[in-house]
CSV table of C-alpha atoms in Angstrom, one decimal:
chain,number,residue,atom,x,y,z
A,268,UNK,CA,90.3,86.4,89.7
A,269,UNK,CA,91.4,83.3,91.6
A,270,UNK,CA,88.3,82.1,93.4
A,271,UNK,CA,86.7,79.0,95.1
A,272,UNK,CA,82.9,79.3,95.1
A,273,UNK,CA,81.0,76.4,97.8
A,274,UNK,CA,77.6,74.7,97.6
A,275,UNK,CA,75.3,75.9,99.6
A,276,UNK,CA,74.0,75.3,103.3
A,277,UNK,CA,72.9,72.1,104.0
A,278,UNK,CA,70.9,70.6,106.8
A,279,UNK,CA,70.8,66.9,107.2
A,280,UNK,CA,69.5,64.4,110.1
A,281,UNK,CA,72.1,62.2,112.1
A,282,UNK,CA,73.3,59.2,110.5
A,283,UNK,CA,73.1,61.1,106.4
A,284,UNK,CA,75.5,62.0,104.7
A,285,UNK,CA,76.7,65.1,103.0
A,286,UNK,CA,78.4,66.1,99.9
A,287,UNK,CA,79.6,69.6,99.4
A,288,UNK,CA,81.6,70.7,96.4
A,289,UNK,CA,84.4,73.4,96.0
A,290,UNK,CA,84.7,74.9,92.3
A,291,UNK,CA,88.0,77.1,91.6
A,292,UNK,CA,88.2,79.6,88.7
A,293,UNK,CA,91.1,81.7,87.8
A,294,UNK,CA,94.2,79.9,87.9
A,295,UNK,CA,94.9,75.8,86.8
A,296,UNK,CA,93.0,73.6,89.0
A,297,UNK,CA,95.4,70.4,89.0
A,298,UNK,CA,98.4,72.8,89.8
A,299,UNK,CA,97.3,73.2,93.6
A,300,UNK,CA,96.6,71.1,96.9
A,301,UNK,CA,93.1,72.0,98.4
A,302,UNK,CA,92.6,71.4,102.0
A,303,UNK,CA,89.2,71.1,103.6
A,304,UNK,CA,88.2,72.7,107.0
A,305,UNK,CA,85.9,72.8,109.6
A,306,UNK,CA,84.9,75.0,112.1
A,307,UNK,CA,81.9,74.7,114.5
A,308,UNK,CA,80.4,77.6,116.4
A,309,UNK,CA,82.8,79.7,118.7
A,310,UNK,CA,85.3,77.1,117.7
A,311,UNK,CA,88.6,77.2,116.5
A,312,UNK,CA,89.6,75.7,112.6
A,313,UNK,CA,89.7,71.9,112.3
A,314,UNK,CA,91.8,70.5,109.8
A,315,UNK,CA,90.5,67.8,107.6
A,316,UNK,CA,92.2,66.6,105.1
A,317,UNK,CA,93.9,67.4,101.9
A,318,UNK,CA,93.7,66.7,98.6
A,319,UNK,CA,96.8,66.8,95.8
A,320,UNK,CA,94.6,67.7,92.8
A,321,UNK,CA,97.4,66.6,90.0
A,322,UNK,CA,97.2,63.0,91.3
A,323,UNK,CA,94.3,62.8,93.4
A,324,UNK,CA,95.7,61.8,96.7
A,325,UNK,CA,94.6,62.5,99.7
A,326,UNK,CA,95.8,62.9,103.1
A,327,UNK,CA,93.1,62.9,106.3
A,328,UNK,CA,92.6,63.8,109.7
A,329,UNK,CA,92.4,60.4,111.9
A,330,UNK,CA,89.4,61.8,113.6
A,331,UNK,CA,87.0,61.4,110.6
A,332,UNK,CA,89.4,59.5,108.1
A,333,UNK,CA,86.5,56.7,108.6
A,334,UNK,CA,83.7,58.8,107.7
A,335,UNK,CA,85.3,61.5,105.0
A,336,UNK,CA,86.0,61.3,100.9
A,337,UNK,CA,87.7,64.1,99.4
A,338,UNK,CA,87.5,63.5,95.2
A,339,UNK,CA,87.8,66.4,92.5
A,340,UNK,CA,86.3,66.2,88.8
A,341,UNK,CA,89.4,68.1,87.1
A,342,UNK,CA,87.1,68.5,83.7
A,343,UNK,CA,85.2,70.3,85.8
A,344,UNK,CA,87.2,72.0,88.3
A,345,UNK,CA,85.8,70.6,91.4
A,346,UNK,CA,86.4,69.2,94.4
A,347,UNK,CA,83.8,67.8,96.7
A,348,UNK,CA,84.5,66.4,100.2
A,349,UNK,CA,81.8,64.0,101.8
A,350,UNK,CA,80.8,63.1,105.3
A,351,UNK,CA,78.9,60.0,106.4
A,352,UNK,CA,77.1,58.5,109.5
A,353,UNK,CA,76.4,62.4,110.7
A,354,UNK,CA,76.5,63.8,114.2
A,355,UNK,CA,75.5,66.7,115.6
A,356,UNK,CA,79.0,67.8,116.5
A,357,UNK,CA,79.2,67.7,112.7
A,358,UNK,CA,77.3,71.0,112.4
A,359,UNK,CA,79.6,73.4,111.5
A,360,UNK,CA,81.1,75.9,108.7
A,361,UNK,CA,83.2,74.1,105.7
A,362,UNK,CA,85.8,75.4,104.3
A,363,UNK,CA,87.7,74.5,101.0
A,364,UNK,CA,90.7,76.2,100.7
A,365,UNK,CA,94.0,76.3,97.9
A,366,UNK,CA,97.2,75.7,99.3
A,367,UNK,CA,99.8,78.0,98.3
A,368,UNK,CA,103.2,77.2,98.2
A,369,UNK,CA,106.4,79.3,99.0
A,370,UNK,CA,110.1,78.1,98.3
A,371,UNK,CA,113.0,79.1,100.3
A,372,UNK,CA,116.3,77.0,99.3
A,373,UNK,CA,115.6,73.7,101.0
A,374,UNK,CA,112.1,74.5,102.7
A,375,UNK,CA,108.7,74.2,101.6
A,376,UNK,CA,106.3,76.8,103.4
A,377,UNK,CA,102.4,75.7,103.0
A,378,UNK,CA,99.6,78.0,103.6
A,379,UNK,CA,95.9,78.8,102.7
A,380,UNK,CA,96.0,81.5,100.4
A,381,UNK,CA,92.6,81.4,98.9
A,382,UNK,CA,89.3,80.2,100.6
A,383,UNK,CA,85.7,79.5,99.8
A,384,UNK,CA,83.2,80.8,101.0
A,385,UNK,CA,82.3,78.7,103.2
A,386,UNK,CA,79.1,75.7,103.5
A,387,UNK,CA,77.2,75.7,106.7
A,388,UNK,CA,75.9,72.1,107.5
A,389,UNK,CA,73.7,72.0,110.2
A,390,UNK,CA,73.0,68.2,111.5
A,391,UNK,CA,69.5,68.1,113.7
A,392,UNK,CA,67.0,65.6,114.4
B,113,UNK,CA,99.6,66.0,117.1
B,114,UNK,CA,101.6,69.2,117.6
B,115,UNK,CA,99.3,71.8,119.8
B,116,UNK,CA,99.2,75.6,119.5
B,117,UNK,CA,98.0,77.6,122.5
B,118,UNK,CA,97.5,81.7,121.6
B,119,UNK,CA,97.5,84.0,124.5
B,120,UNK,CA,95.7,86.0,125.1
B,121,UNK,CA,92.5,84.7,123.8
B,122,UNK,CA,90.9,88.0,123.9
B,123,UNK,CA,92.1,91.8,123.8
B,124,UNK,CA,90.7,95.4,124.2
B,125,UNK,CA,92.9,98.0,122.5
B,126,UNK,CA,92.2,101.6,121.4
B,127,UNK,CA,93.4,102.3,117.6
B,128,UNK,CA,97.0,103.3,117.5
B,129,UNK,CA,98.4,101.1,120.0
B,130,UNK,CA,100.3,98.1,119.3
B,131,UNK,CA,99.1,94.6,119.6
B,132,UNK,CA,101.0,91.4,119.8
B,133,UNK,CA,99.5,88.3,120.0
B,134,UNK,CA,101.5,84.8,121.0
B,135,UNK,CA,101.3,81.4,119.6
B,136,UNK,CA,103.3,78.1,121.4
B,137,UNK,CA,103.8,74.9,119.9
B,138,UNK,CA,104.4,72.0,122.0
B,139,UNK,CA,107.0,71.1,119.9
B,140,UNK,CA,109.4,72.7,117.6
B,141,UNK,CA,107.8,73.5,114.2
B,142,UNK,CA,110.8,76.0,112.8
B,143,UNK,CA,109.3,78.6,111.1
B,144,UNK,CA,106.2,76.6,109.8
B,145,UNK,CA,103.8,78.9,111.0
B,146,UNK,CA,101.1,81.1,109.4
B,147,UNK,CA,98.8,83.6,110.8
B,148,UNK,CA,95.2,84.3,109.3
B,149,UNK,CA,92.5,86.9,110.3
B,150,UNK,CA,88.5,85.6,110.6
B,151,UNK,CA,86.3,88.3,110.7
B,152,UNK,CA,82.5,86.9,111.9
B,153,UNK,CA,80.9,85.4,109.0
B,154,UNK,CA,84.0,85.3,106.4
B,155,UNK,CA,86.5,82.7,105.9
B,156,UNK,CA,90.1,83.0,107.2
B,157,UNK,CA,92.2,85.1,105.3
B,158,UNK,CA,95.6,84.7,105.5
B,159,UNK,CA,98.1,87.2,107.0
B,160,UNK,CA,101.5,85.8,107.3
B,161,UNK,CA,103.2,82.2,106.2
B,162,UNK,CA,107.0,80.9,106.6
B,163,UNK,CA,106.4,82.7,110.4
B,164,UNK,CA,107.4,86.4,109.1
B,165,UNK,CA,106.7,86.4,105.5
B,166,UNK,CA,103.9,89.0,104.9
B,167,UNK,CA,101.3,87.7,102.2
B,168,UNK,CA,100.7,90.0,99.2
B,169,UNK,CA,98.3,92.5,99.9
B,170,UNK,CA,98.4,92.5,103.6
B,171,UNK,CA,99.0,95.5,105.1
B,172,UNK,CA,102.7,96.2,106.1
B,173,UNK,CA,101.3,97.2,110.0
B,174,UNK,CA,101.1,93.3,110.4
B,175,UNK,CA,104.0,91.8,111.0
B,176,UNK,CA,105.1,88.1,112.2
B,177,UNK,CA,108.1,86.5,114.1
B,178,UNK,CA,109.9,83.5,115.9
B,179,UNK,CA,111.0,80.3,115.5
B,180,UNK,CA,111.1,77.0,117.4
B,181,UNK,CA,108.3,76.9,119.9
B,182,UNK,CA,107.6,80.5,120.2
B,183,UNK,CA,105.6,82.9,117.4
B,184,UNK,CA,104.4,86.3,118.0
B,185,UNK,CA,102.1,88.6,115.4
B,186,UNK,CA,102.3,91.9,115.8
B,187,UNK,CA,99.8,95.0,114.8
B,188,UNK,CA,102.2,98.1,115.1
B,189,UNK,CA,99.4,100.3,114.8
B,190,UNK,CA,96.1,99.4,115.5
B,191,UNK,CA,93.0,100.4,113.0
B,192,UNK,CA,89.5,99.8,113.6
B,193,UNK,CA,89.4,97.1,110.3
B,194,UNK,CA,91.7,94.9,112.3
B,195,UNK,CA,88.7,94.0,114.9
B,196,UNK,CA,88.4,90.3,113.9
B,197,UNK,CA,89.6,86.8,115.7
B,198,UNK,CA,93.6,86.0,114.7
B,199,UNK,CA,94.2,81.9,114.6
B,200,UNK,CA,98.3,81.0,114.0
B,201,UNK,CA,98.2,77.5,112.2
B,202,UNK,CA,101.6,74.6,111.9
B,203,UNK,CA,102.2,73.5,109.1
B,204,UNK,CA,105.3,71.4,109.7
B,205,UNK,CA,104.0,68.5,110.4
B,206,UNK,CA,100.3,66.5,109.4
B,207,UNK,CA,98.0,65.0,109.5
B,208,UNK,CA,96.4,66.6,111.0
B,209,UNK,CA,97.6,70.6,110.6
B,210,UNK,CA,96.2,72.3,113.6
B,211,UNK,CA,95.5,75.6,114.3
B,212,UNK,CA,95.6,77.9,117.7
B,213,UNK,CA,92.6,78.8,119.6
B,214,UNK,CA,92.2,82.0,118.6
B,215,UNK,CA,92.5,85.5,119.9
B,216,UNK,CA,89.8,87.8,119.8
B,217,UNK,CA,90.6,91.6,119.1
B,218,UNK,CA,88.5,94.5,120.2
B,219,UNK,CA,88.7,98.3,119.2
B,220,UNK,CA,87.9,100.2,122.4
């Protein structure tokens, strides 16, 4: 079945970095757009960034463009998504997720159709 | 950046009733909308995209409408699996692609 499995939790001091990766299974990696996603506790989802898998360009949030990579390793299926000079408004839940795509005559309609599992990064001193 | 506000942010209903839920843009996003459910300590899953198109596999008691500005999602009957927190997310225009604040649903 289609399925994007996530490193596991991660707790790092301010200033690190962090590296988590996203492997999909099930379907052809380089057809899809994954998006990555963040959400800290009692928060709502923050948007990241996005990364087309075919050609490996990527799209991010001006709020961390300075301090976030999103790459992939299509022989291997992956994705990963860093994030530098840590702060502790950084802890939160990661998300990777695929992007489906539905066409209706002109439009393109976007969505997350199939998530990880999600990476909890915790960022303490 | 386009903002989505979701009223209510919480609600208390007994299973059977129907729900709806509201999600405003601040700007006009035509039907780029999509609705997912977060149940506490799972990822989103999503619900509805394209504003009313229901996503394989959802049940058909979920439904989802508007255009424009204005997006409701609507639980015609109310089961105790739907207790969870529903976020509406625009994808019409990025970066970045935000999402609502959330509205957190409670079986009484």
């Amino acid at each position: 079945q289609v399925q994007l499995v996530q490193s596991g939790a991660e707790m790092k001091k301010p200033g690190a970095s962090v590296k988590i990766s996203c492997k999909a299974s099930g379907y052809i990696f380089t057809s899809y757009t994954l998006q990555w996603v963040r959400q800290a506790p009692g928060q709502r989802p923050e948007w990241m960034g996005w990364l087309h898998v075919g050609n490996g360009n990527t799209k991010y949030s001006q709020n961390i463009q300075d301090r976030v990579t999103i790459t992939r390793d299509t022989s291997a299926s992956t994705a990963y998504m860093e994030l530098s000079s840590l702060r502790s408004e950084d802890t939160a839940v990661y998300y990777c997720a695929r992007v489906g795509l539905a066409i209706s005559g002109p439009d393109y309609y976007y969505y997350m159709d199939v998530w990880g599992q999600g990476t909890t990064v915790t960022v303490s001193s | 950046d386009i903002q989505l506000t979701q009223s209510p942010s919480f609600l208390s209903a007994s299973v059977g009733d129907r729900v709806s839920i509201t999600c405003r843009a601040s700007q006009g996003i035509s039907t780029y909308v999509a609705w997912y459910q977060q149940k506490p300590g799972k990822a989103p899953e999503v619900l509805i995209y394209a504003a009313s198109t229901l996503q394989s596999g959802v049940p058909s008691r979920f439904s989802g409408s508007g255009s424009g500005t204005e997006f409701t999602l609507t639980i015609s009957s109310l089961q105790p699996e739907d207790s969870a927190t529903y976020y509406c997310q625009q994808l019409k225009s990025y970066p970045p692609l935000t999402f609502g604040g959330g509205t957190k649903v409670e079986i009484k």
